Structure formats: C-alpha cells, structure tokens
C-alpha cells in the first residue's frame, strides 16, 4: 500500500457536501469572477491573519508576488534580496519587475540566513523577499529591525505557511506586504489556482488592486497600465469552506511532525530545526542525509512517496546559473544541501499507522 505525499481526494470526501454546495451556490448566482464569495473570503482571510491586515484575491501566488513588488514602485536597478532555497516564483517576481535578484544563503533551518543577508546589502538594495519556507516562520521582528536599519521594504512570501506564527503573531502581518498561494497542494489550497495579497497599508493594497484589475478601481476607468489577475468565485467559495478546517489540519501536521521527531531521533538523519518561538505549520517535513538518493530510492521501493524541495537551489537552475550576478553572490549551504534534503510524506491525510510505517522504513535503510 502506497503512502501518499498528498491526498486531496481523501480530503474532499470528508467535506464533500460543503464543497459541493459551495460550488453550486456560485453557479446559481453566476458570480464567476469577483462577487460576494470573493469579498467574503477576503474578509475572512483578513480576520484569520489579524493585526488589521486587508486582503486582495488574485489569480495565483506568483502573480501575488509580482504585483506586490510592482506596487512598491522601487527605483530602477534596485537590488532585491531573495533566498537561494525557495520555489522559483519568489525570484521570478523580482526579475519580471526588471529588478536585480541577489541570492541569500540559508541557515540550518533552511530559511534565509540573516548574517549572509546583511553581508549582501549594498547601496542599491531596496527590498527583501522573506520566504517562510516549509511552513516554518522567519524571525520577523529581527528581520524588520534589519529592514528598518537599512531602509528596505519587506515582502513576505507565505505560500507555504498559512497560519504559521512567530511569537503568537501570524506570518503575513509583519512586512510591508505579504503574499499567499492557494495552489491545490498548499496547506490551504483551492481546486485550481488562487492567490492573495495582504497588507495593513491600504494605499499599497489599492495600488495592487489597480494593477490586478487593468489599471483601475472602477470598470473602464484605467488610470495606469495594469493587467488581469483575479480570484474567481468558485475558488473563493471552496477556500471559505477549507479555511474553516485549516487550524485543525495544521494541528494534525504538528502531531505528525512530533511522531517523526520521536521516531527518527535515533537515526543519523538531520531533522528540521524550528525556533521555539515559532508555531510551524509543517507544509513539508524536510530531513537531510548524505545518503539522500539511496534513502529516497529505498523509501519509494517501499511505497513511501517522497519529494525534493528543491532539487536545485535557484542559483543552480538553468534560468540563473550562468548569470554574472549569481556568481557574485555565493550560497554554499544551499549548494550542498540541495543534494541532501528529502521531504517525507506530510499532511493531514496521513494516519498514525502510515507515519509509523514511514519511520520503520527509514530505520530499515
Ligand atoms: C507555491 C509557491 C509560490 C507560487 O504560488 P503559485 O500559486 O503556484 O503561483 C510562491 N512562493 C513559494 C515559496 C511557493 O511555494
């Protein structure tokens, strides 16, 4: 029997009636783009995060980042600090705004390392893309101090960390602006693409809204050159249902993480490091070993589905590797660890018995 990395069908069956009626509700009103469900979800998501943030639904998490960075109006030739270890969307959004990416190495927790970050600040640096990777949370109070000291804007990329907290405060509420993805496999996922931009700065969020809605807040009144990036009604209605389950799913992920810590403590694997001030939502459970490829092949032969997040750190992808500016900004930890990291099955779909089977399989290698 296969132990799945992700099982969205199982999740659907547990809330089938609610999801089906949410979808029917949207079809009955034909509010396919924008409309009541989107407004209600934006409101509920803002309440979920707290701290007075407001939310704007967009088409996906990559657009959310791209639009949020555009709305910052950074000067030409600005440098933006981006972690080397993240999904490529975090860096693409910078390049697509014609700005310069400077890669920052990761520390033992795979998040951006603050001393490397500081060493890469130049007079051209204007912003930081702060990625809360794997469901973990960056030390945002410290990062905001650094940002203040060097006058940098901060965009939080929360695509993997819906509900994660640092000292009881949710990620996405610290920076100038934050973005979320509702890609189906995320902790809070739609049945298609979806994304959100959140901010306490209402003028900044209004600029995001204009950019995402063809340059205007009122139909056919185009004040600037914008684009189309909107959350659709069916996705919003589904996400409203799923938001009601998010906390319980994140709690289950924490229970599974605890089982992995206890079960794998005596192995040679390097287990994830999470700051005691963080409430982690475990989007991924990433372990490290120099025998990664052997472990992965063995687990897969035992029916345990694993993942690599990510097979290559961004500076080593074809898209970036030959760029001069990448060579000027070394990221040695990310370069080595890309060969050693392995994502074990993680998600609320897993039964205790399945987690135990994963642990047993790891111990057999
Ligand atoms: C998934 C993800 C994104 C992009 O979100 P999409 O909705 O797939 O466009 C951005 N950043 C990170 C860290 C992600 O994991």
CSV table of N, CA, C and O in Angstrom, one decimal, residues 73-162:
chain,number,residue,atom,x,y,z
A,73,UNK,N,6.8,50.2,-6.2
A,73,UNK,CA,7.5,51.3,-7.0
A,73,UNK,C,8.9,51.5,-6.7
A,73,UNK,O,9.4,52.6,-6.4
A,74,UNK,N,9.7,50.4,-6.7
A,74,UNK,CA,11.1,50.5,-6.4
A,74,UNK,C,11.9,51.2,-7.6
A,74,UNK,O,11.5,51.0,-8.7
A,75,UNK,N,12.9,52.0,-7.3
A,75,UNK,CA,13.6,52.6,-8.3
A,75,UNK,C,14.3,51.6,-9.3
A,75,UNK,O,14.6,50.5,-8.8
A,76,UNK,N,14.5,52.0,-10.5
A,76,UNK,CA,15.3,51.2,-11.5
A,76,UNK,C,16.6,50.7,-10.9
A,76,UNK,O,17.2,51.5,-10.1
A,77,UNK,N,17.1,49.5,-11.3
A,77,UNK,CA,18.3,49.0,-10.8
A,77,UNK,C,18.4,48.6,-9.3
A,77,UNK,O,19.5,48.4,-8.8
A,78,UNK,N,17.2,48.6,-8.7
A,78,UNK,CA,17.2,48.2,-7.3
A,78,UNK,C,17.6,46.7,-7.2
A,78,UNK,O,17.3,45.9,-8.1
A,79,UNK,N,18.3,46.4,-6.1
A,79,UNK,CA,18.6,45.0,-5.8
A,79,UNK,C,17.6,44.5,-4.8
A,79,UNK,O,17.2,45.2,-3.8
A,80,UNK,N,17.1,43.3,-5.0
A,80,UNK,CA,16.2,42.7,-4.0
A,80,UNK,C,16.8,41.4,-3.5
A,80,UNK,O,17.2,40.5,-4.3
A,81,UNK,N,16.8,41.2,-2.2
A,81,UNK,CA,17.4,40.0,-1.6
A,81,UNK,C,16.4,38.9,-1.6
A,81,UNK,O,15.2,39.1,-1.1
A,82,UNK,N,16.8,37.7,-2.1
A,82,UNK,CA,15.9,36.6,-2.3
A,82,UNK,C,16.6,35.4,-1.8
A,82,UNK,O,17.8,35.2,-2.1
A,83,UNK,N,16.0,34.5,-1.0
A,83,UNK,CA,16.7,33.3,-0.6
A,83,UNK,C,17.0,32.4,-1.8
A,83,UNK,O,16.2,32.3,-2.7
A,84,UNK,N,18.2,31.7,-1.7
A,84,UNK,CA,18.6,30.8,-2.7
A,84,UNK,C,17.7,29.5,-2.7
A,84,UNK,O,17.4,28.9,-3.7
A,85,UNK,N,17.3,29.2,-1.4
A,85,UNK,CA,16.5,28.0,-1.2
A,85,UNK,C,15.0,28.3,-1.1
A,85,UNK,O,14.5,28.6,0.0
A,86,UNK,N,14.3,28.3,-2.3
A,86,UNK,CA,12.9,28.6,-2.3
A,86,UNK,C,12.3,28.1,-3.6
A,86,UNK,O,13.1,27.7,-4.5
A,87,UNK,N,11.0,28.2,-3.8
A,87,UNK,CA,10.4,27.9,-5.1
A,87,UNK,C,10.8,29.1,-6.0
A,87,UNK,O,10.8,30.3,-5.6
A,88,UNK,N,10.9,28.9,-7.3
A,88,UNK,CA,11.4,29.9,-8.2
A,88,UNK,C,10.5,31.1,-8.3
A,88,UNK,O,11.0,32.2,-8.7
A,89,UNK,N,9.2,31.0,-8.0
A,89,UNK,CA,8.3,32.1,-8.1
A,89,UNK,C,8.8,33.3,-7.3
A,89,UNK,O,8.6,34.5,-7.7
A,90,UNK,N,9.5,33.0,-6.1
A,90,UNK,CA,10.0,34.1,-5.3
A,90,UNK,C,11.0,35.0,-6.0
A,90,UNK,O,11.1,36.2,-5.7
A,91,UNK,N,11.8,34.4,-6.9
A,91,UNK,CA,12.8,35.2,-7.6
A,91,UNK,C,12.2,35.7,-8.9
A,91,UNK,O,12.6,36.8,-9.4
A,92,UNK,N,11.4,34.9,-9.6
A,92,UNK,CA,10.8,35.4,-10.9
A,92,UNK,C,10.1,36.7,-10.8
A,92,UNK,O,10.2,37.5,-11.7
A,93,UNK,N,9.4,36.8,-9.7
A,93,UNK,CA,8.6,38.1,-9.4
A,93,UNK,C,9.5,39.3,-9.5
A,93,UNK,O,9.1,40.4,-9.9
A,94,UNK,N,10.8,39.2,-9.0
A,94,UNK,CA,11.7,40.3,-9.0
A,94,UNK,C,12.2,40.6,-10.4
A,94,UNK,O,12.1,41.7,-10.9
A,95,UNK,N,12.6,39.5,-11.1
A,95,UNK,CA,13.1,39.6,-12.4
A,95,UNK,C,12.0,40.2,-13.4
A,95,UNK,O,12.3,41.1,-14.2
A,96,UNK,N,10.8,39.7,-13.2
A,96,UNK,CA,9.7,40.2,-14.1
A,96,UNK,C,9.4,41.7,-13.8
A,96,UNK,O,8.7,42.3,-14.6
A,97,UNK,N,9.8,42.2,-12.7
A,97,UNK,CA,9.7,43.6,-12.5
A,97,UNK,C,10.9,44.4,-12.9
A,97,UNK,O,11.1,45.6,-12.5
A,98,UNK,N,11.8,43.7,-13.7
A,98,UNK,CA,13.1,44.3,-14.1
A,98,UNK,C,14.0,44.8,-13.0
A,98,UNK,O,14.6,45.8,-13.1
A,99,UNK,N,14.0,44.1,-11.9
A,99,UNK,CA,14.8,44.4,-10.8
A,99,UNK,C,15.9,43.3,-10.7
A,99,UNK,O,15.8,42.2,-11.3
A,100,UNK,N,16.9,43.5,-9.9
A,100,UNK,CA,18.0,42.6,-9.8
A,100,UNK,C,17.9,41.7,-8.5
A,100,UNK,O,17.7,42.2,-7.4
A,101,UNK,N,18.0,40.4,-8.8
A,101,UNK,CA,18.0,39.4,-7.7
A,101,UNK,C,19.4,39.3,-7.1
A,101,UNK,O,20.3,39.1,-7.8
A,102,UNK,N,19.4,39.3,-5.7
A,102,UNK,CA,20.7,38.9,-5.1
A,102,UNK,C,20.3,37.8,-4.1
A,102,UNK,O,19.5,37.9,-3.2
A,103,UNK,N,21.0,36.6,-4.4
A,103,UNK,CA,20.6,35.5,-3.6
A,103,UNK,C,21.3,35.4,-2.2
A,103,UNK,O,22.5,35.8,-2.1
A,104,UNK,N,20.5,35.0,-1.3
A,104,UNK,CA,20.9,34.9,0.1
A,104,UNK,C,21.0,33.4,0.5
A,104,UNK,O,20.0,32.7,0.2
A,105,UNK,N,22.0,33.0,1.2
A,105,UNK,CA,22.1,31.6,1.6
A,105,UNK,C,21.2,31.2,2.7
A,105,UNK,O,20.6,32.1,3.4
A,106,UNK,N,21.0,29.9,2.9
A,106,UNK,CA,20.1,29.5,4.0
A,106,UNK,C,20.9,29.0,5.2
A,106,UNK,O,22.1,28.6,5.0
A,107,UNK,N,20.3,29.1,6.4
A,107,UNK,CA,21.0,28.6,7.6
A,107,UNK,C,20.5,27.2,7.9
A,107,UNK,O,19.8,26.6,7.0
A,108,UNK,N,20.8,26.7,9.1
A,108,UNK,CA,20.4,25.3,9.4
A,108,UNK,C,18.9,25.0,9.4
A,108,UNK,O,18.5,23.8,9.3
A,109,UNK,N,18.1,26.0,9.5
A,109,UNK,CA,16.7,25.8,9.4
A,109,UNK,C,16.1,26.0,8.0
A,109,UNK,O,14.9,26.0,7.7
A,110,UNK,N,17.1,26.1,7.0
A,110,UNK,CA,16.7,26.2,5.6
A,110,UNK,C,16.1,27.6,5.2
A,110,UNK,O,15.8,27.8,4.0
A,111,UNK,N,15.9,28.4,6.2
A,111,UNK,CA,15.4,29.8,5.9
A,111,UNK,C,16.6,30.7,5.6
A,111,UNK,O,17.7,30.4,6.0
A,112,UNK,N,16.3,31.9,5.1
A,112,UNK,CA,17.3,32.9,4.9
A,112,UNK,C,18.2,33.1,6.1
A,112,UNK,O,17.6,33.3,7.2
A,113,UNK,N,19.5,33.1,5.9
A,113,UNK,CA,20.4,33.3,7.0
A,113,UNK,C,20.7,34.9,7.1
A,113,UNK,O,21.1,35.5,6.2
A,114,UNK,N,20.4,35.4,8.3
A,114,UNK,CA,20.4,36.9,8.5
A,114,UNK,C,21.9,37.4,8.3
A,114,UNK,O,22.0,38.6,7.9
A,115,UNK,N,22.9,36.7,8.8
A,115,UNK,CA,24.2,37.3,8.6
A,115,UNK,C,24.7,37.3,7.2
A,115,UNK,O,25.3,38.3,6.7
A,116,UNK,N,24.3,36.3,6.4
A,116,UNK,CA,24.6,36.3,5.0
A,116,UNK,C,23.8,37.4,4.3
A,116,UNK,O,24.3,38.1,3.4
A,117,UNK,N,22.5,37.6,4.8
A,117,UNK,CA,21.7,38.6,4.2
A,117,UNK,C,22.3,40.0,4.4
A,117,UNK,O,22.4,40.8,3.5
A,118,UNK,N,22.8,40.2,5.6
A,118,UNK,CA,23.4,41.6,5.9
A,118,UNK,C,24.6,41.8,5.1
A,118,UNK,O,24.8,42.9,4.6
A,119,UNK,N,25.4,40.7,4.9
A,119,UNK,CA,26.6,40.9,4.1
A,119,UNK,C,26.3,41.2,2.7
A,119,UNK,O,27.2,41.7,1.9
A,120,UNK,N,25.1,41.0,2.2
A,120,UNK,CA,24.8,41.2,0.8
A,120,UNK,C,24.0,42.5,0.5
A,120,UNK,O,23.6,42.7,-0.6
A,121,UNK,N,23.9,43.3,1.6
A,121,UNK,CA,23.2,44.5,1.4
A,121,UNK,C,24.2,45.5,0.8
A,121,UNK,O,25.3,45.6,1.3
A,122,UNK,N,23.8,46.2,-0.3
A,122,UNK,CA,24.6,47.3,-0.9
A,122,UNK,C,23.8,48.6,-0.9
A,122,UNK,O,22.6,48.5,-0.6
A,123,UNK,N,24.4,49.6,-1.4
A,123,UNK,CA,23.6,50.9,-1.5
A,123,UNK,C,22.5,50.8,-2.5
A,123,UNK,O,21.5,51.6,-2.4
A,124,UNK,N,22.5,49.8,-3.4
A,124,UNK,CA,21.3,49.6,-4.3
A,124,UNK,C,20.2,48.7,-3.7
A,124,UNK,O,19.2,48.6,-4.4
A,125,UNK,N,20.5,48.1,-2.6
A,125,UNK,CA,19.5,47.2,-2.1
A,125,UNK,C,18.2,47.9,-1.6
A,125,UNK,O,18.4,48.9,-0.9
A,126,UNK,N,17.0,47.5,-2.0
A,126,UNK,CA,15.8,48.2,-1.7
A,126,UNK,C,14.8,47.3,-1.0
A,126,UNK,O,13.9,47.8,-0.4
A,127,UNK,N,14.9,46.0,-1.2
A,127,UNK,CA,13.8,45.2,-0.6
A,127,UNK,C,14.3,43.8,-0.4
A,127,UNK,O,15.4,43.3,-0.8
A,128,UNK,N,13.5,43.1,0.5
A,128,UNK,CA,13.8,41.7,0.8
A,128,UNK,C,12.5,40.8,0.5
A,128,UNK,O,11.4,41.3,0.9
A,129,UNK,N,12.7,39.7,-0.2
A,129,UNK,CA,11.5,38.8,-0.3
A,129,UNK,C,11.8,37.7,0.9
A,129,UNK,O,12.7,36.9,0.8
A,130,UNK,N,11.0,37.8,1.9
A,130,UNK,CA,11.1,37.0,3.1
A,130,UNK,C,10.2,35.8,2.9
A,130,UNK,O,9.0,35.9,3.1
A,131,UNK,N,10.9,34.6,2.7
A,131,UNK,CA,10.1,33.4,2.4
A,131,UNK,C,10.0,32.5,3.7
A,131,UNK,O,11.0,32.1,4.2
A,132,UNK,N,8.8,32.3,4.1
A,132,UNK,CA,8.5,31.4,5.2
A,132,UNK,C,8.4,29.9,4.7
A,132,UNK,O,7.3,29.4,4.5
A,133,UNK,N,9.6,29.3,4.4
A,133,UNK,CA,9.6,28.1,3.7
A,133,UNK,C,9.3,26.9,4.6
A,133,UNK,O,9.5,26.8,5.8
A,134,UNK,N,8.6,25.9,3.9
A,134,UNK,CA,8.3,24.6,4.5
A,134,UNK,C,7.2,24.7,5.7
A,134,UNK,O,7.1,23.8,6.4
A,135,UNK,N,6.6,25.9,5.8
A,135,UNK,CA,5.7,26.0,6.9
A,135,UNK,C,6.3,26.6,8.2
A,135,UNK,O,5.6,26.9,9.2
A,136,UNK,N,7.6,26.9,8.1
A,136,UNK,CA,8.4,27.5,9.2
A,136,UNK,C,8.2,29.0,9.1
A,136,UNK,O,7.8,29.5,8.1
A,137,UNK,N,8.5,29.7,10.1
A,137,UNK,CA,8.4,31.2,10.1
A,137,UNK,C,9.8,31.8,10.4
A,137,UNK,O,10.5,31.4,11.3
A,138,UNK,N,10.1,32.8,9.6
A,138,UNK,CA,11.3,33.6,9.8
A,138,UNK,C,11.2,34.4,11.1
A,138,UNK,O,10.1,34.7,11.5
A,139,UNK,N,12.3,34.7,11.7
A,139,UNK,CA,12.3,35.6,12.9
A,139,UNK,C,12.0,37.0,12.3
A,139,UNK,O,12.9,37.8,12.0
A,140,UNK,N,10.7,37.3,12.2
A,140,UNK,CA,10.3,38.6,11.5
A,140,UNK,C,10.6,39.8,12.4
A,140,UNK,O,11.0,40.9,11.8
A,141,UNK,N,10.5,39.8,13.7
A,141,UNK,CA,10.9,41.0,14.4
A,141,UNK,C,12.4,41.4,14.2
A,141,UNK,O,12.7,42.6,13.9
A,142,UNK,N,13.3,40.4,14.1
A,142,UNK,CA,14.7,40.7,13.8
A,142,UNK,C,14.8,41.2,12.4
A,142,UNK,O,15.6,42.2,12.1
A,143,UNK,N,14.2,40.5,11.5
A,143,UNK,CA,14.3,40.9,10.1
A,143,UNK,C,13.7,42.3,9.8
A,143,UNK,O,14.3,43.1,9.1
A,144,UNK,N,12.7,42.7,10.5
A,144,UNK,CA,12.1,44.0,10.4
A,144,UNK,C,13.0,45.1,10.9
A,144,UNK,O,13.1,46.2,10.4
A,145,UNK,N,13.8,44.7,12.0
A,145,UNK,CA,14.8,45.6,12.5
A,145,UNK,C,15.9,45.9,11.5
A,145,UNK,O,16.3,47.0,11.3
A,146,UNK,N,16.4,44.8,10.8
A,146,UNK,CA,17.4,45.0,9.8
A,146,UNK,C,16.8,45.8,8.7
A,146,UNK,O,17.5,46.8,8.2
A,147,UNK,N,15.6,45.6,8.3
A,147,UNK,CA,15.0,46.3,7.2
A,147,UNK,C,14.9,47.8,7.5
A,147,UNK,O,15.2,48.7,6.7
A,148,UNK,N,14.6,48.1,8.8
A,148,UNK,CA,14.5,49.5,9.2
A,148,UNK,C,15.8,50.1,9.2
A,148,UNK,O,16.0,51.2,8.7
A,149,UNK,N,16.8,49.4,9.7
A,149,UNK,CA,18.2,50.0,9.8
A,149,UNK,C,18.7,50.4,8.4
A,149,UNK,O,19.3,51.4,8.2
A,150,UNK,N,18.4,49.5,7.4
A,150,UNK,CA,18.9,49.8,6.0
A,150,UNK,C,17.8,50.4,5.1
A,150,UNK,O,18.1,50.4,3.9
A,151,UNK,N,16.7,50.7,5.6
A,151,UNK,CA,15.6,51.3,4.8
A,151,UNK,C,15.2,50.4,3.7
A,151,UNK,O,15.1,50.8,2.5
A,152,UNK,N,14.9,49.2,4.0
A,152,UNK,CA,14.4,48.2,3.0
A,152,UNK,C,13.0,47.9,3.1
A,152,UNK,O,12.5,47.8,4.2
A,153,UNK,N,12.3,47.6,2.0
A,153,UNK,CA,10.9,47.2,2.0
A,153,UNK,C,10.9,45.6,2.2
A,153,UNK,O,11.8,45.0,1.7
A,154,UNK,N,9.9,45.1,2.8
A,154,UNK,CA,9.8,43.7,3.1
A,154,UNK,C,8.5,43.1,2.5
A,154,UNK,O,7.4,43.5,2.8
A,155,UNK,N,8.7,42.1,1.6
A,155,UNK,CA,7.6,41.3,1.0
A,155,UNK,C,7.6,39.9,1.7
A,155,UNK,O,8.6,39.2,1.5
A,156,UNK,N,6.6,39.6,2.4
A,156,UNK,CA,6.6,38.2,2.9
A,156,UNK,C,6.0,37.2,1.9
A,156,UNK,O,4.9,37.5,1.5
A,157,UNK,N,6.7,36.2,1.6
A,157,UNK,CA,6.1,35.1,0.7
A,157,UNK,C,5.6,34.0,1.6
A,157,UNK,O,6.4,33.2,2.2
A,158,UNK,N,4.3,33.9,1.9
A,158,UNK,CA,3.7,33.0,2.8
A,158,UNK,C,3.1,31.8,2.1
A,158,UNK,O,2.1,31.2,2.6
A,159,UNK,N,3.5,31.5,0.9
A,159,UNK,CA,2.9,30.5,0.1
A,159,UNK,C,2.9,29.1,0.8
A,159,UNK,O,2.0,28.3,0.5
A,160,UNK,N,3.8,28.9,1.7
A,160,UNK,CA,3.9,27.6,2.3
A,160,UNK,C,3.6,27.7,3.8
A,160,UNK,O,3.9,26.8,4.6
A,161,UNK,N,3.0,28.8,4.3
A,161,UNK,CA,3.0,29.0,5.7
A,161,UNK,C,1.6,29.6,6.2
A,161,UNK,O,1.7,30.4,7.1
A,162,UNK,N,0.5,29.2,5.6
A,162,UNK,CA,-0.8,29.7,6.0
A,162,UNK,C,-1.0,29.4,7.5
A,162,UNK,O,-1.2,28.2,7.8
